[in-house]
Short mmCIF file of N, CA and C in Angstrom, two decimals:
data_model
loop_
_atom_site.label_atom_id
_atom_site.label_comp_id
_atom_site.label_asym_id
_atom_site.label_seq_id
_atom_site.Cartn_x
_atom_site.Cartn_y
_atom_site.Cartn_z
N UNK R 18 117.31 78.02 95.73
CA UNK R 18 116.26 79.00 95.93
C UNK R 18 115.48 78.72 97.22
N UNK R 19 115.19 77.52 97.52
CA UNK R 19 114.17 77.04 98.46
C UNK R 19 114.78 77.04 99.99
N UNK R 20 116.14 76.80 100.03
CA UNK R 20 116.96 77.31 101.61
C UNK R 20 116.35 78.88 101.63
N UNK R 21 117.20 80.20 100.33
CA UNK R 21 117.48 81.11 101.21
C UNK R 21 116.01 81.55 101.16
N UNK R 22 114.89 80.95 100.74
CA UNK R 22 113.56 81.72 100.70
C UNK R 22 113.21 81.01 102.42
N UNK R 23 113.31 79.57 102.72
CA UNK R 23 112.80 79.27 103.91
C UNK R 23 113.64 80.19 104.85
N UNK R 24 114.48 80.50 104.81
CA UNK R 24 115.52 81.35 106.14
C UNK R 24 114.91 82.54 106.06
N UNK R 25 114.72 83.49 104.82
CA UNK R 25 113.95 84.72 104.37
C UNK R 25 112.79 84.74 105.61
N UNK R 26 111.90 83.62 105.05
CA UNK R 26 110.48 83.95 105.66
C UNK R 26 110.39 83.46 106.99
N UNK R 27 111.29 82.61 107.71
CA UNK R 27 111.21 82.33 109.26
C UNK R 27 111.93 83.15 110.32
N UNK R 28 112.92 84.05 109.26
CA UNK R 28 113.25 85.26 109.99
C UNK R 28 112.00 86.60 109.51
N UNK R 29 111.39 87.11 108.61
CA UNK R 29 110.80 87.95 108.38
C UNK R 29 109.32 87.49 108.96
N UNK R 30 108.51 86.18 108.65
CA UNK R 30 107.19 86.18 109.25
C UNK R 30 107.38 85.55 110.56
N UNK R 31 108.44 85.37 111.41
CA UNK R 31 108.18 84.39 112.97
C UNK R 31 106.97 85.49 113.69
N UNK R 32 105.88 84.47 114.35
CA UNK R 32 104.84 85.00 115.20
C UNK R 32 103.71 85.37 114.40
N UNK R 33 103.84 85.52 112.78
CA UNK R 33 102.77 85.89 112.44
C UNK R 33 101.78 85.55 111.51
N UNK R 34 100.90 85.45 110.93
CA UNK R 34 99.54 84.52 110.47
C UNK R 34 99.83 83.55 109.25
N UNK R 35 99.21 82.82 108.72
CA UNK R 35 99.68 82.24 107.26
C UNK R 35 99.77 82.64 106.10
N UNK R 36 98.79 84.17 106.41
CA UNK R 36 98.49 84.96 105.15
C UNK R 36 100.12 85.76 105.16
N UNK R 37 100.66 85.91 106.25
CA UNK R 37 102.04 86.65 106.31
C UNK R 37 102.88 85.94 105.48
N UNK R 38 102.76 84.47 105.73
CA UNK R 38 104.07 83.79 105.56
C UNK R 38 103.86 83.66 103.95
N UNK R 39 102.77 83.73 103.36
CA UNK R 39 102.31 83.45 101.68
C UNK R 39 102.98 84.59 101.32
N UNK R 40 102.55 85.96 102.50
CA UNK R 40 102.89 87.41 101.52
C UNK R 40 104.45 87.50 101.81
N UNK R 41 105.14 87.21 102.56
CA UNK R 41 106.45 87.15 102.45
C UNK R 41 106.82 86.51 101.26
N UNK R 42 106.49 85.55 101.10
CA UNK R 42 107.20 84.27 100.53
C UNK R 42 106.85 84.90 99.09
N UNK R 43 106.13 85.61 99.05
CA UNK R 43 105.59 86.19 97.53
C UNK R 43 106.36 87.34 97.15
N UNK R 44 106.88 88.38 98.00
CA UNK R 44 107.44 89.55 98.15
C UNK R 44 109.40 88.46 97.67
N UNK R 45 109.51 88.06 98.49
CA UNK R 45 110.67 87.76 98.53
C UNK R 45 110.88 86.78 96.64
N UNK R 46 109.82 86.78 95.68
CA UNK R 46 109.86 85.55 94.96
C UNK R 46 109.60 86.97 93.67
N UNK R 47 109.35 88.13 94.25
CA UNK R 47 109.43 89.36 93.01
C UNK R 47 110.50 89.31 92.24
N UNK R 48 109.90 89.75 90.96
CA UNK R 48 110.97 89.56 89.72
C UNK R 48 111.71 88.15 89.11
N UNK R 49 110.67 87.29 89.93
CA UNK R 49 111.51 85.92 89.39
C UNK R 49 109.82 85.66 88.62
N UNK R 50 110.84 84.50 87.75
CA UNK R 50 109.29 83.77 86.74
C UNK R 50 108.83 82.90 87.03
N UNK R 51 108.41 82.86 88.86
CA UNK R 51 107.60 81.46 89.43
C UNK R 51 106.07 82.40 89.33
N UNK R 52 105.53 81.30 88.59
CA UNK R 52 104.36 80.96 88.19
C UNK R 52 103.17 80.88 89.54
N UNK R 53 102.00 80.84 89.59
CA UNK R 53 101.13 81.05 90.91
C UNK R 53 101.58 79.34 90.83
N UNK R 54 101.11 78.45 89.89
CA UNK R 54 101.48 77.34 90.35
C UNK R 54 102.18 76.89 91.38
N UNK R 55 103.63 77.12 90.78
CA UNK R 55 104.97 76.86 91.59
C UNK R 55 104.90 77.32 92.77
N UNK R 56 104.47 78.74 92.60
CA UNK R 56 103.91 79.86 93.81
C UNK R 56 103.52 78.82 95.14
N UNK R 57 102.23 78.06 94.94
CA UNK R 57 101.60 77.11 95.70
C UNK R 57 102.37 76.29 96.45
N UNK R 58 103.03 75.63 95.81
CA UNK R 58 103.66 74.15 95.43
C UNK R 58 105.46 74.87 96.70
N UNK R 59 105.88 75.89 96.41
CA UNK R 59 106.84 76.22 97.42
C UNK R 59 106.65 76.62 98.45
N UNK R 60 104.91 77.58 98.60
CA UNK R 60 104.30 77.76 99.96
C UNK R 60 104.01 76.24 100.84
N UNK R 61 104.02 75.59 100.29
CA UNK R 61 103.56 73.94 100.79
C UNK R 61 105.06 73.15 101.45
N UNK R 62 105.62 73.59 100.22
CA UNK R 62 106.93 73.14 100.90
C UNK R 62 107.89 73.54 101.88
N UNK R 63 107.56 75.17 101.85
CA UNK R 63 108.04 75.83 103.07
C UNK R 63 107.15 75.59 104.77
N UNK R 64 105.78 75.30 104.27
CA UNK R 64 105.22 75.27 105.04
C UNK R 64 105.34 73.65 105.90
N UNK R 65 106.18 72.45 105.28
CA UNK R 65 106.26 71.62 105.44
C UNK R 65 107.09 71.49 106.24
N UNK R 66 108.89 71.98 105.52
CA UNK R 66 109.61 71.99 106.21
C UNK R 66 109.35 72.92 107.77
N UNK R 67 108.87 73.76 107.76
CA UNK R 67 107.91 74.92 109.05
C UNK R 67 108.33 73.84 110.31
N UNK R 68 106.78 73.02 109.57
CA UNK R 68 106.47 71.54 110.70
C UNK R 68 107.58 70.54 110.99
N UNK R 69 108.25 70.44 110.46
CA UNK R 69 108.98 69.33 110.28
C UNK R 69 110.26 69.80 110.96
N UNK R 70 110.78 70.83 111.33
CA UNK R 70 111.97 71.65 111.89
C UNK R 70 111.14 72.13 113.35
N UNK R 71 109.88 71.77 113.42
CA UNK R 71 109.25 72.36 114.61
C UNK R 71 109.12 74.09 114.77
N UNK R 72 109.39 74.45 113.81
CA UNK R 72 108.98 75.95 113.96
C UNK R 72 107.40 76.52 114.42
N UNK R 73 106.56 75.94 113.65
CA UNK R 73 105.24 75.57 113.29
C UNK R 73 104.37 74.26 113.89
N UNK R 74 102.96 74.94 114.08
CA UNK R 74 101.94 73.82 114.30
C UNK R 74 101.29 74.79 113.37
N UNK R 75 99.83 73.53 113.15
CA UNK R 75 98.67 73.89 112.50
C UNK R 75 97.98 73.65 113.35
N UNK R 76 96.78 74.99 113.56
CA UNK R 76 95.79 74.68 114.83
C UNK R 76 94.30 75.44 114.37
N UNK R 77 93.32 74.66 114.68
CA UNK R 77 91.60 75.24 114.45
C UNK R 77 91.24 75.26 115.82
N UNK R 78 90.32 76.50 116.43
CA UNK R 78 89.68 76.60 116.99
C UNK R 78 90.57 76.26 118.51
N UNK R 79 91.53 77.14 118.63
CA UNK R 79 92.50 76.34 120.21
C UNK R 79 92.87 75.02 120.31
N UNK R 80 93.48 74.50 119.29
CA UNK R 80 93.49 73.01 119.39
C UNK R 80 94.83 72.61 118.19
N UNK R 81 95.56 71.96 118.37
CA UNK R 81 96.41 72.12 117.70
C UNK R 81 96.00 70.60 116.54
N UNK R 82 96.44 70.37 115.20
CA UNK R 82 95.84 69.75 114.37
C UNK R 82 96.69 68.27 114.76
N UNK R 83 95.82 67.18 114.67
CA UNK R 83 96.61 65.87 114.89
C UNK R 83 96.61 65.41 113.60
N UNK R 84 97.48 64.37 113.37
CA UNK R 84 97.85 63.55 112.50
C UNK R 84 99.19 63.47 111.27
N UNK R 85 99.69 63.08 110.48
CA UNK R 85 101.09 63.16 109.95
C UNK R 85 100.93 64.57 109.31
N UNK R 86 102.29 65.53 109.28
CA UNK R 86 102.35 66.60 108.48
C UNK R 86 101.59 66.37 107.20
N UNK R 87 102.17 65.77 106.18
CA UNK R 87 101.35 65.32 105.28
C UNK R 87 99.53 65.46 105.02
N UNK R 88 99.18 64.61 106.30
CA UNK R 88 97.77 64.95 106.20
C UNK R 88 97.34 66.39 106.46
N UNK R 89 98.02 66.89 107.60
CA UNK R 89 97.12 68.16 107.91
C UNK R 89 97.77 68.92 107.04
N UNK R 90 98.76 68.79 105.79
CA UNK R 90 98.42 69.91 105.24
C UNK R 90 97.84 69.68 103.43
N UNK R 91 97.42 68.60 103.66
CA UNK R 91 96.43 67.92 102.80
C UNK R 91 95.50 68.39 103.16
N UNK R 92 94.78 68.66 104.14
CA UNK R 92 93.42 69.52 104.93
C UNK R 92 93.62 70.90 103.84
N UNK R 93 94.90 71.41 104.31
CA UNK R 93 94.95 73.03 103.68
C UNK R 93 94.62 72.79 101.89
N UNK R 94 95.51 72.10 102.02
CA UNK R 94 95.50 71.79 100.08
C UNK R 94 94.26 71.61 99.42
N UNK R 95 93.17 70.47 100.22
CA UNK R 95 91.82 70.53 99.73
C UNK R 95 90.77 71.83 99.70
N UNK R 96 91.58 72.38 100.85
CA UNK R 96 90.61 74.01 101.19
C UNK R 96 91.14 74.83 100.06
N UNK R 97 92.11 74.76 99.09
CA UNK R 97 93.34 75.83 99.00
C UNK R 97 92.13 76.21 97.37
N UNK R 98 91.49 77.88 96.96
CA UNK R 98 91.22 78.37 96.21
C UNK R 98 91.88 78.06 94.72
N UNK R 99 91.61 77.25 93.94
CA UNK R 99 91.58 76.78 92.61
C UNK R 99 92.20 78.34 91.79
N UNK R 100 91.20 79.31 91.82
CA UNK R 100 91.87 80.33 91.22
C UNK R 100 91.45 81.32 92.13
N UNK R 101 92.19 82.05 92.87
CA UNK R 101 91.67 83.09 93.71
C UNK R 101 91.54 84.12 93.05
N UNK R 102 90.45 84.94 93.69
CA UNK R 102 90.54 85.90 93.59
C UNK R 102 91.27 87.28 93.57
N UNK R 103 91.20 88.29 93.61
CA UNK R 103 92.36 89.15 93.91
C UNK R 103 92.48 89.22 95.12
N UNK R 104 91.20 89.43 96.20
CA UNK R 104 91.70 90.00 97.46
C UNK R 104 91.86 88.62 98.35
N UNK R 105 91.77 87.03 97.73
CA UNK R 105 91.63 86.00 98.43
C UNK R 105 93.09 85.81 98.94
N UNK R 106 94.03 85.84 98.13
CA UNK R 106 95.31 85.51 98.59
C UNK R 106 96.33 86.49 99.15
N UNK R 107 96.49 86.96 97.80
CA UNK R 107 97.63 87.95 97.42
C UNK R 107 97.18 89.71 97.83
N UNK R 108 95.56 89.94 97.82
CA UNK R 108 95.21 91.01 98.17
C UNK R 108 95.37 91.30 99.72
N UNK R 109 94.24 91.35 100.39
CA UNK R 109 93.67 91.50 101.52
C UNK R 109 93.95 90.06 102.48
N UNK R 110 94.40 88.76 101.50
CA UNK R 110 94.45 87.51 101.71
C UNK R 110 93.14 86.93 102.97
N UNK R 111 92.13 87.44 101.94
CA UNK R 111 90.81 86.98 102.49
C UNK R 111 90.80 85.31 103.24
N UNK R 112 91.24 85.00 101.85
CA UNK R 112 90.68 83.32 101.98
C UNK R 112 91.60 82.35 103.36
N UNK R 113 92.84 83.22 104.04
CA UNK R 113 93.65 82.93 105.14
C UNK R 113 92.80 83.17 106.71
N UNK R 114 92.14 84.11 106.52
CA UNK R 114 91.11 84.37 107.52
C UNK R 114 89.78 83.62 107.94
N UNK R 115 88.94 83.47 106.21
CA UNK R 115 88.00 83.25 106.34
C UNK R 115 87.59 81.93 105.88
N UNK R 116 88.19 81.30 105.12
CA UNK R 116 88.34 80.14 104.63
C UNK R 116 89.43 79.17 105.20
N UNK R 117 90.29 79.54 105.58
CA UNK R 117 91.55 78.64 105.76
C UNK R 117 90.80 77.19 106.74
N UNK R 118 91.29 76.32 107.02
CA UNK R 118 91.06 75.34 107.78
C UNK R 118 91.67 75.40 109.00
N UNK R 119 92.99 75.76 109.14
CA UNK R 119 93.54 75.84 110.28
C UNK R 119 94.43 77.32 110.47
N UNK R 120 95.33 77.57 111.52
CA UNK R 120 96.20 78.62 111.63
C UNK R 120 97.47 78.19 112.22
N UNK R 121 97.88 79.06 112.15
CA UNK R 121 99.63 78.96 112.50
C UNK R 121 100.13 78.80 113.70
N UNK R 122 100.73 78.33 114.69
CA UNK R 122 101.06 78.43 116.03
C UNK R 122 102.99 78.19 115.82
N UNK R 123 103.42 79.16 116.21
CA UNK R 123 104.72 79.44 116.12
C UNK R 123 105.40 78.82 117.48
N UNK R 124 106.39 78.33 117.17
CA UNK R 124 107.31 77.39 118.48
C UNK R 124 108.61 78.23 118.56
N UNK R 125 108.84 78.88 119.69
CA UNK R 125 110.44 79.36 119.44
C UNK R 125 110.91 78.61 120.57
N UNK R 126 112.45 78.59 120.32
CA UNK R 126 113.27 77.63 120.84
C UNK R 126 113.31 77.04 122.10
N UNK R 127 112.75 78.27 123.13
CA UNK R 127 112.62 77.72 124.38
C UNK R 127 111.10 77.03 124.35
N UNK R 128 110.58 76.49 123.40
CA UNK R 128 109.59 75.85 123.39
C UNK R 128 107.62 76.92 123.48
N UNK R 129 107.81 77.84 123.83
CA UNK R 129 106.84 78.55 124.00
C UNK R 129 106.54 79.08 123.09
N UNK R 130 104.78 78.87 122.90
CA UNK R 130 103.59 79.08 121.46
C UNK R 130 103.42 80.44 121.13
N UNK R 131 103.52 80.79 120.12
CA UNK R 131 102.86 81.77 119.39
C UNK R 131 102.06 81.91 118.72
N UNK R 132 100.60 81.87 119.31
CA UNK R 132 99.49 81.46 118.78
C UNK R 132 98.75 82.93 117.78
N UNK R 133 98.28 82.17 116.44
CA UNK R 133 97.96 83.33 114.99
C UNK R 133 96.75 83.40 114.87
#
């Protein structure tokens, strides 16, 4: 499940915000019985592998985030809404805008940023 959903969403969200890559990853996970839990827990892991394949940075304020993948997305995880609301995630995905800690900066192959 977790390959063809990461290939899904790095071809469907490349260039665009984190709230994209949740609502992809959510669209593409319709009609199956993953739980918001799990929900979380595979956005994390997609978002891991992201970093870790270099697709992805995490960046606040023009600045791209230092320290091991792990930590900075331990940053997100501590920020991450306990029980959201409707329009926090899955709605309007408020809490990606206005709450999030960091944003997305997209790497394509010839090395040049796509800043979210």
């Amino acid at each position: 499940m977790i390959e063809g959903l990461y290939k899904s969403v790095l071809r469907s969200a490349f260039g665009l915000s984190m709230g994209v890559i949740w609502q992809h990853m959510t669209v593409e996970l319709l009609g199956s019985s993953v739980d918001y839990a799990h929900r979380v827990n595979l956005f994390f892991s997609l978002m891991a592998r992201l970093m870790l394949e270099g697709n992805i940075r995490l960046a606040h304020d023009g600045l791209c985030l230092f320290g091991s993948i792990h930590d900075q997305l331990d940053l997100l995880k501590e920020a991450w809404p306990e029980e959201p609301g409707e329009d926090d995630l899955d709605g309007f995905g408020l809490w990606f805008v206005t709450e999030a800690p960091a944003g997305v900066v997209w790497i394509d192959s010839d090395g040049k940023e796509f800043w979210t």
